[in-house]
PDB file of C-alpha atoms in Angstrom:
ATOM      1  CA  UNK A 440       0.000   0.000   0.000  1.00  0.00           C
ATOM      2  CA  UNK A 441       1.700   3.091  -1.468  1.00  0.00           C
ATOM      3  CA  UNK A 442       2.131   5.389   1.125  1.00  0.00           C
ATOM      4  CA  UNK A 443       1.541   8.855  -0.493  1.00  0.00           C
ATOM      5  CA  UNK A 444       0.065   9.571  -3.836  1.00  0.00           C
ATOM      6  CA  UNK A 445       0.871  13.146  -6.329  1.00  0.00           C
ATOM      7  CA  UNK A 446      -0.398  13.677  -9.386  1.00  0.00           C
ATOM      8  CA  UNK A 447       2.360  12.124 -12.163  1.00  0.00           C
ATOM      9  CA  UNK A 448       2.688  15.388 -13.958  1.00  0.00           C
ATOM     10  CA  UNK A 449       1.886  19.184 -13.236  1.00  0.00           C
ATOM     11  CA  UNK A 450       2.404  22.228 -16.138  1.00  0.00           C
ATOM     12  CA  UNK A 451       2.878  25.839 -15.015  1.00  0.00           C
ATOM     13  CA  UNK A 452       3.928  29.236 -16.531  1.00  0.00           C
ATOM     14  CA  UNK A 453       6.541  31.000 -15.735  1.00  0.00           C
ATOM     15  CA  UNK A 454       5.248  33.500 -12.734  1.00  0.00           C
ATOM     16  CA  UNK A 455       2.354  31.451 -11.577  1.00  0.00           C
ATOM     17  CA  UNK A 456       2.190  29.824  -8.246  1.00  0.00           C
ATOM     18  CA  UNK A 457       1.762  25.982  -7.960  1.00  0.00           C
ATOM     19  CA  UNK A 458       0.618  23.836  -5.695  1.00  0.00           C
ATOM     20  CA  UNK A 459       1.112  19.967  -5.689  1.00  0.00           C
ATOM     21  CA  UNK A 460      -1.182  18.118  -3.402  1.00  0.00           C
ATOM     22  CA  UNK A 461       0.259  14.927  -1.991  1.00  0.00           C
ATOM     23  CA  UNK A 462      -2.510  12.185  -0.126  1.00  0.00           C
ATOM     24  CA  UNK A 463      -1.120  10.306   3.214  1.00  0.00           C
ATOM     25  CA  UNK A 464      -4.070   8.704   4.388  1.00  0.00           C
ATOM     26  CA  UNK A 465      -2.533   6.496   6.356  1.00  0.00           C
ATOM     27  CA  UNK A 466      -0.442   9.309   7.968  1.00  0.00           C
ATOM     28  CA  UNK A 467       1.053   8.053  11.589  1.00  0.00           C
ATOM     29  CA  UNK A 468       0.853  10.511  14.989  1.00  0.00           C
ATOM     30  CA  UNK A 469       4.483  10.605  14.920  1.00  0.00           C
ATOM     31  CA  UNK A 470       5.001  11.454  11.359  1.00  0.00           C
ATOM     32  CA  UNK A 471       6.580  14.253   9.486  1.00  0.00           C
ATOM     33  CA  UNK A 472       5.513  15.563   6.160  1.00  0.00           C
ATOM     34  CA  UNK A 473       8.842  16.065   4.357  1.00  0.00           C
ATOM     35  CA  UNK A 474       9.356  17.324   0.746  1.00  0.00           C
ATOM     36  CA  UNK A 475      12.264  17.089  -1.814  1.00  0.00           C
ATOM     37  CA  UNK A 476      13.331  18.459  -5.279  1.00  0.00           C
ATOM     38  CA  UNK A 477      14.959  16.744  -8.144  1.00  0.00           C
ATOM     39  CA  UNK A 478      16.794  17.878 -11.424  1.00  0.00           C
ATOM     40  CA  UNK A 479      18.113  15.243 -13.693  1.00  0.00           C
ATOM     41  CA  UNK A 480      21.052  13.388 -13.048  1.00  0.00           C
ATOM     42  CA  UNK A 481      21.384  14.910  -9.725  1.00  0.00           C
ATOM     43  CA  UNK A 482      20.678  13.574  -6.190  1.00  0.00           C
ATOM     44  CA  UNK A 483      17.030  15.130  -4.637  1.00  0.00           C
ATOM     45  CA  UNK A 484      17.424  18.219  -2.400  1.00  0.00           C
ATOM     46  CA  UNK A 485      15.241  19.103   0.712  1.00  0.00           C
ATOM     47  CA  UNK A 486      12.449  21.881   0.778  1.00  0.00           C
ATOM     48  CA  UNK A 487      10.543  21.431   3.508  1.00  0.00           C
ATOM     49  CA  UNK A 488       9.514  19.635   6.357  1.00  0.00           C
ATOM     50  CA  UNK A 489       6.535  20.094   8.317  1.00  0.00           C
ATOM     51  CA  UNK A 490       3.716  18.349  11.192  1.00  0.00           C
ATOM     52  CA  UNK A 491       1.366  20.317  11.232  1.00  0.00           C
ATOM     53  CA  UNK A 492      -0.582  23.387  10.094  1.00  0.00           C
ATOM     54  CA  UNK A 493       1.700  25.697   7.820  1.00  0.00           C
ATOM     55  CA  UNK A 494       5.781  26.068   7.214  1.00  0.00           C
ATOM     56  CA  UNK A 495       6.975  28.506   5.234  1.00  0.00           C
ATOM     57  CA  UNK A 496      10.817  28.832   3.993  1.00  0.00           C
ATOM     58  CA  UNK A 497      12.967  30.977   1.637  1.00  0.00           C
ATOM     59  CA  UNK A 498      11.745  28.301  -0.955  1.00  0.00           C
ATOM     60  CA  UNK A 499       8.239  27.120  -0.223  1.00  0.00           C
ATOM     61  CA  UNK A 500       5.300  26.914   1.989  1.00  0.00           C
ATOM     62  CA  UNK A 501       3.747  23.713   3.341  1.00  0.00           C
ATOM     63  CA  UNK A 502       0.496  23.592   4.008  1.00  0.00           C
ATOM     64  CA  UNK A 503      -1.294  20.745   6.529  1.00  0.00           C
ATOM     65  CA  UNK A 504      -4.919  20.556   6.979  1.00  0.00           C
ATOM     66  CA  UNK A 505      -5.925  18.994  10.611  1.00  0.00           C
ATOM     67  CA  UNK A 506      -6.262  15.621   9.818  1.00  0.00           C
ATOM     68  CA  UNK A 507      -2.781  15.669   7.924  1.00  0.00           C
ATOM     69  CA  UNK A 508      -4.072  13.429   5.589  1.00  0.00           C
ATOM     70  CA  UNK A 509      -2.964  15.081   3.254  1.00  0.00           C
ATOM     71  CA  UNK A 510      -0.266  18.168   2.560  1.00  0.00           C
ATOM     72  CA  UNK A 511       0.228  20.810   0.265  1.00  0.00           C
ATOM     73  CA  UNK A 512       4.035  22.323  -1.270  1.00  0.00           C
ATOM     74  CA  UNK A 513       2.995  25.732  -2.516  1.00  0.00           C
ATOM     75  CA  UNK A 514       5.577  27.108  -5.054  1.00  0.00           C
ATOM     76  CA  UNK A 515       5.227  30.863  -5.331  1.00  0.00           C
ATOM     77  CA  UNK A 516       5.982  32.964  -8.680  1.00  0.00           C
ATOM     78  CA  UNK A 517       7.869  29.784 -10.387  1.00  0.00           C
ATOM     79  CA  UNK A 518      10.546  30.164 -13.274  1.00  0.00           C
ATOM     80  CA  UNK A 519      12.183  27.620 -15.517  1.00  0.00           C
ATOM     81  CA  UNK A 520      14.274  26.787 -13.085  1.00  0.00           C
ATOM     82  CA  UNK A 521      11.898  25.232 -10.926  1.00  0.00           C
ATOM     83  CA  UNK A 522      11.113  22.426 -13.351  1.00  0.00           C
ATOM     84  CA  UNK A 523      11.738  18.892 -11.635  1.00  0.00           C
ATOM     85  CA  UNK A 524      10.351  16.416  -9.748  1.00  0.00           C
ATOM     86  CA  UNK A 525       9.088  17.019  -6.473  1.00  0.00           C
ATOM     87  CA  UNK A 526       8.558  14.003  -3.864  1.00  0.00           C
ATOM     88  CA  UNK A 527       6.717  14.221  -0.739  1.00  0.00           C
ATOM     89  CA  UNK A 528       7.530  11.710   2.162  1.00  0.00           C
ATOM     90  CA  UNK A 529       5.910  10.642   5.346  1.00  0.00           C
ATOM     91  CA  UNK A 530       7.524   8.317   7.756  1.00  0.00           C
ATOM     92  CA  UNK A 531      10.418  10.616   9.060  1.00  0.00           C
ATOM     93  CA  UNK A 532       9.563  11.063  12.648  1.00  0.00           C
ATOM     94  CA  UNK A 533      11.854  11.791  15.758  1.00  0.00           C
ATOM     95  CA  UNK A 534      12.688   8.275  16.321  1.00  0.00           C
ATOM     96  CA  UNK A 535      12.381   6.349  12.768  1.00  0.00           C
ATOM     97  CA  UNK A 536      13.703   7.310   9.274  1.00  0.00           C
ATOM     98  CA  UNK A 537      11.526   5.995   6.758  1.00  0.00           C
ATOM     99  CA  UNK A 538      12.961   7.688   3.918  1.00  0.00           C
ATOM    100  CA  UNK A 539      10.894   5.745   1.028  1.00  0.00           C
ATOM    101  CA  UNK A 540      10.398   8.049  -1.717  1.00  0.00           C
ATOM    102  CA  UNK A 541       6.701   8.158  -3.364  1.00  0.00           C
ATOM    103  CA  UNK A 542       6.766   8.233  -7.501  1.00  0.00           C
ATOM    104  CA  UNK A 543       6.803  11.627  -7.583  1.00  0.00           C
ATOM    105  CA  UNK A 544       5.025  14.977  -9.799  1.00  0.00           C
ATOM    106  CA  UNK A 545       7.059  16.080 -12.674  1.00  0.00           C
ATOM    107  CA  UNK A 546       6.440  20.005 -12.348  1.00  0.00           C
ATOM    108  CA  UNK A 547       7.120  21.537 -16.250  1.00  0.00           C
ATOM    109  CA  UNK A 548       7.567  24.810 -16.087  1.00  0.00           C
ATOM    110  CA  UNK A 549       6.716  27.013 -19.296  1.00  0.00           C
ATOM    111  CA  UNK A 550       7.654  29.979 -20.753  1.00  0.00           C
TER     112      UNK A 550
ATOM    113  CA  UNK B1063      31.769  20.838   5.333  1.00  0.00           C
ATOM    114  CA  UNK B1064      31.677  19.070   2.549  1.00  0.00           C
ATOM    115  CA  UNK B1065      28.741  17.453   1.178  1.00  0.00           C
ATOM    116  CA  UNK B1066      28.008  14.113   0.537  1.00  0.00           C
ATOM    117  CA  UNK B1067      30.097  12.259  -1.676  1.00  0.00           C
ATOM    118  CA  UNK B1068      29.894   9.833  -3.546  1.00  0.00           C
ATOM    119  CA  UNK B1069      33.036   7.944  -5.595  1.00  0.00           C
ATOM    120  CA  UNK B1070      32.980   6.758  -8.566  1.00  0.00           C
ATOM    121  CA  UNK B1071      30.760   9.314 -10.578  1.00  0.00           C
ATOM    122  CA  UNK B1072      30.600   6.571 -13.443  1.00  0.00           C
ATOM    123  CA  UNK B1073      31.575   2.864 -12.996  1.00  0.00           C
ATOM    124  CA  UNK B1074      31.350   0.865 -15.881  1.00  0.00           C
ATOM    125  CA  UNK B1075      31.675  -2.985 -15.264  1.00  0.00           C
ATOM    126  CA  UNK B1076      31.358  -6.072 -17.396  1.00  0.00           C
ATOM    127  CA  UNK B1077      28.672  -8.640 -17.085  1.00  0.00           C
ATOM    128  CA  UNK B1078      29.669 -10.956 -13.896  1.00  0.00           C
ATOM    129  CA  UNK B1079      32.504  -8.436 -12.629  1.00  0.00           C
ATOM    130  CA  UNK B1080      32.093  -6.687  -9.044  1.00  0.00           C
ATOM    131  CA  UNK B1081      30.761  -2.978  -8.352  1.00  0.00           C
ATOM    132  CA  UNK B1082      32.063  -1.164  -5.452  1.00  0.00           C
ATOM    133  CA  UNK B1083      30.255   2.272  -5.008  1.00  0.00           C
ATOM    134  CA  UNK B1084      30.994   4.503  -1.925  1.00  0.00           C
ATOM    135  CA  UNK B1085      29.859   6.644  -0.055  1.00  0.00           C
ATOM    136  CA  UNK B1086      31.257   9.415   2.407  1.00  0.00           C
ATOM    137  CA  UNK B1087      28.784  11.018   4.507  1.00  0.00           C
ATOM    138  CA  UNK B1088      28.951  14.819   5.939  1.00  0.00           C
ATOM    139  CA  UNK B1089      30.460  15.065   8.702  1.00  0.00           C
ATOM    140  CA  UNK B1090      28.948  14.648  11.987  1.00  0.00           C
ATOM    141  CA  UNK B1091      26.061  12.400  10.183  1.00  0.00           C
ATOM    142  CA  UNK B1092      25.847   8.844  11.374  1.00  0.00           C
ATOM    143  CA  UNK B1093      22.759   8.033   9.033  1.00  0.00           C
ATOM    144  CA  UNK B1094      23.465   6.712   5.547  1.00  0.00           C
ATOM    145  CA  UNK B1095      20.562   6.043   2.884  1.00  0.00           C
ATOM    146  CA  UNK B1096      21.344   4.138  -0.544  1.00  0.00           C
ATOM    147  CA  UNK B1097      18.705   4.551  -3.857  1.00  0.00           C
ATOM    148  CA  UNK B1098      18.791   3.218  -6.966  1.00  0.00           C
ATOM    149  CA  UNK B1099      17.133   4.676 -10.171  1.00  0.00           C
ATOM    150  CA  UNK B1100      16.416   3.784 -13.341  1.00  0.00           C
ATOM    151  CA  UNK B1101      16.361   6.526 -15.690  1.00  0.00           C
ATOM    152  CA  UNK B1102      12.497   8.203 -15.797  1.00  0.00           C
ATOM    153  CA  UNK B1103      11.507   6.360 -12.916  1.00  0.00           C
ATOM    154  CA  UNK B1104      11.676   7.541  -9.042  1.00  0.00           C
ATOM    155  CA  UNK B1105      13.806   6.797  -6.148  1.00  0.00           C
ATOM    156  CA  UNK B1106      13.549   3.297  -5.212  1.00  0.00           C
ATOM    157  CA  UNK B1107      14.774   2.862  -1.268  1.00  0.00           C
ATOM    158  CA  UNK B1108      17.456   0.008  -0.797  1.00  0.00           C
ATOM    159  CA  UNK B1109      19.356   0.537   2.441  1.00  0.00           C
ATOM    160  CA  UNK B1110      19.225   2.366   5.704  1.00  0.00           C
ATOM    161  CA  UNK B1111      22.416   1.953   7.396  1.00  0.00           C
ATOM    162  CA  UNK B1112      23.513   3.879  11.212  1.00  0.00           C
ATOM    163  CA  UNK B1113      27.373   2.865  12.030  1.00  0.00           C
ATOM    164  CA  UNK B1114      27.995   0.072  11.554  1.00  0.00           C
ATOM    165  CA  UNK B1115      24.626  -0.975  11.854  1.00  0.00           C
ATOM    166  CA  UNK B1116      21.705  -2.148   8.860  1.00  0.00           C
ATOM    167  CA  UNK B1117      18.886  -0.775  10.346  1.00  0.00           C
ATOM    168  CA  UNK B1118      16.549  -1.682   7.146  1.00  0.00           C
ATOM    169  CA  UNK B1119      17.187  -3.668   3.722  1.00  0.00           C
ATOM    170  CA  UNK B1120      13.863  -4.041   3.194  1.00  0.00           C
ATOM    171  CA  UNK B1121      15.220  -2.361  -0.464  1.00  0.00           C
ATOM    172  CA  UNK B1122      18.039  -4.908  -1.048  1.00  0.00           C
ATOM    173  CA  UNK B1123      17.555  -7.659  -3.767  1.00  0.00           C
ATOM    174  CA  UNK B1124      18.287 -10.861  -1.295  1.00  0.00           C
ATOM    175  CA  UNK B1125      21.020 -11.779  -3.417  1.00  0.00           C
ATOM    176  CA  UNK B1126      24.182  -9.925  -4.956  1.00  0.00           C
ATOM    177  CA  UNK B1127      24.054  -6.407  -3.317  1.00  0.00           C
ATOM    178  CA  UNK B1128      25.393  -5.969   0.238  1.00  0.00           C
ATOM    179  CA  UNK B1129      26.094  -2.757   1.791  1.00  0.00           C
ATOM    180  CA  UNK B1130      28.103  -1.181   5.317  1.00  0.00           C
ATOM    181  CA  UNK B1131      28.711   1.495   6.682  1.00  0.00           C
ATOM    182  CA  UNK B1132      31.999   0.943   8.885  1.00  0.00           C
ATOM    183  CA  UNK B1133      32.853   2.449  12.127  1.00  0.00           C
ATOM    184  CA  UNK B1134      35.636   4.212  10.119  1.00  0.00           C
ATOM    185  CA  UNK B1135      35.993   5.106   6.509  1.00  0.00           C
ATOM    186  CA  UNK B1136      32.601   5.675   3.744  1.00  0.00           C
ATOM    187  CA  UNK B1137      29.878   3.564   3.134  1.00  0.00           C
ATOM    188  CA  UNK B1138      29.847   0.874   0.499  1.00  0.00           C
ATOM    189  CA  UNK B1139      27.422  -0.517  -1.593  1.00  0.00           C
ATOM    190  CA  UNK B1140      28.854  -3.347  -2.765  1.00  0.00           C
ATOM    191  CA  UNK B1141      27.453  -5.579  -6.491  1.00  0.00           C
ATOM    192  CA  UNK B1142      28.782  -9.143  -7.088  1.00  0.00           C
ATOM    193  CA  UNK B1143      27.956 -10.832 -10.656  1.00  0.00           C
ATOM    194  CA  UNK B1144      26.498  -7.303 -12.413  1.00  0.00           C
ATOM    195  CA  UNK B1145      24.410  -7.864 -14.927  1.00  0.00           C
ATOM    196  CA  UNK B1146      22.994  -5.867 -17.205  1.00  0.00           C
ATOM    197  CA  UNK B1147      19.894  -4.863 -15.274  1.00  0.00           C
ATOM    198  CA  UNK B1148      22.085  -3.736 -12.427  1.00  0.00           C
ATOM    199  CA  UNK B1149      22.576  -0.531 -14.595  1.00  0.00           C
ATOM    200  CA  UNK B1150      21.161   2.867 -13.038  1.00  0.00           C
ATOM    201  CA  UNK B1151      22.204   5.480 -10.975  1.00  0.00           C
ATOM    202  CA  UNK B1152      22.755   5.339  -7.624  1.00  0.00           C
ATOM    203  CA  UNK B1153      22.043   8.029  -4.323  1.00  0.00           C
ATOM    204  CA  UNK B1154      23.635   7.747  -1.262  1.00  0.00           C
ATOM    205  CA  UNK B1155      21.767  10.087   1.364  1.00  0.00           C
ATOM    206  CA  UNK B1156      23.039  11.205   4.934  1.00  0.00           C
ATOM    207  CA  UNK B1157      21.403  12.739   7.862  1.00  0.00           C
ATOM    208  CA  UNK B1158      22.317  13.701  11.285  1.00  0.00           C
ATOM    209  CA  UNK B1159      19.096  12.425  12.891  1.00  0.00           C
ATOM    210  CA  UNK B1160      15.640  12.881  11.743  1.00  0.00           C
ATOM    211  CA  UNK B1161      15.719  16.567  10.271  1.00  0.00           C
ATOM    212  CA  UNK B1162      16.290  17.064   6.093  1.00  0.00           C
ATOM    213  CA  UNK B1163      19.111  14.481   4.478  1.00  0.00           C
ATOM    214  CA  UNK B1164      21.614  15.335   2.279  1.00  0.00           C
ATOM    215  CA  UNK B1165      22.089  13.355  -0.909  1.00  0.00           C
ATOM    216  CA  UNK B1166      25.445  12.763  -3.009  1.00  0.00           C
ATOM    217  CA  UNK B1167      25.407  13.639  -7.067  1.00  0.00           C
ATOM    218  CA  UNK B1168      25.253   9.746  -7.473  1.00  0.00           C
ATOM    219  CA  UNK B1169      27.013   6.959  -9.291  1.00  0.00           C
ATOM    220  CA  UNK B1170      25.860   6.091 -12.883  1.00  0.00           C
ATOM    221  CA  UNK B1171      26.595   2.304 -13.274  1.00  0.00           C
ATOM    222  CA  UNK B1172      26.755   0.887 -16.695  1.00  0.00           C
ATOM    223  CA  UNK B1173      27.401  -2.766 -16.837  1.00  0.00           C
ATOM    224  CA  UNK B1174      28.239  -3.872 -20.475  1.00  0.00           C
TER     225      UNK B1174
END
């Protein structure tokens, strides 16, 4: 049983804002919502990590509704740059590190 | 502090020869994390590793692939008898504890 699920594929423009929804249903009390970033041939890089409610960065906001069954990466003002795949993960709590990685969503941004 | 590195960059290896990929972690990290991926596809988990201790191979195909992660020195993840399907790239990942990991720039194995 797959323990997140994104959408495959996601298009954007270049000064939008996107937001890729990722499901946990099955979301423990002790786990974190964690997301990454990948560009071809290189390893993924971290975002964002959150429990609960909303995290913001210098890169992204996270966004967790109460039940955390789901969670929400929120992209603001995109550019070319920002096309890759984005993976969420749940399982990374203070005393396990389930790093499985889901199948991720391709973001494409456009011009 | 360095990052995470990871030695070879590209290993290429005939059909039934051994792969030795390693894996230095940043410093003061005692977690280690191996992936494998096949081009277009996603991260598939193989190995969690603290010193010298496998904490889950639930990844690892039960025969061929080993990996450790000695008290001193990088981690290896260590192919006997490659074949051809054993070709992808492969992620090693460190952490300190259970905040954001750090991954390497990976090792593209081609068997041949």
């Amino acid at each position: 049983l797959a323990k997140t699920t994104q959408p495959i594929s996601m298009d954007s423009y270049e000064g939008q804002e996107v937001n890729i929804t990722c499901s946990h249903n099955n979301i423990a009390t002790n786990d974190y919502i964690t997301w990454y970033q990948q560009f071809p041939s290189q390893g993924p890089r971290f975002i964002i990590q959150g429990y609960k409610t909303k995290v913001t960065n210098e890169v992204a906001s996270l966004f967790i509704p109460a039940d955390r069954k789901s969670s929400t990466l929120s992209l603001p003002r995109v550019s070319l740059s920002d096309t890759a795949v984005y993976y969420c993960l749940v399982g990374v709590s203070y005393n396990n590190n389930d790093m499985r990685f889901g199948a991720g969503t391709r973001l494409t941004v456009k011009p | 502090n360095a990052g995470v590195m990871q030695n070879p960059r590209h290993l290429v290896r005939r059909r039934g020869q051994e792969a030795r990929l390693r894996c230095s972690p940043m410093k003061g990290h005692s977690h280690v994390y191996w992936y494998r991926q096949l081009p277009e596809e996603g991260l598939k988990f193989m190995v969690y590793l603290q010193k010298e201790n496998i904490i889950d191979e639930s990844g690892m195909p039960k025969e061929r692939f080993s990996a450790e992660f000695p008290k001193e020195g990088p981690s290896i993840l260590r192919i006997q008898q490659v074949v051809r399907g054993d070709s992808a790239a492969y992620f090693c990942a460190s952490s300190r504890d259970t905040s954001e990991a750090f991954f390497g720039q990976g090792t593209r194995l081609t068997v041949v």
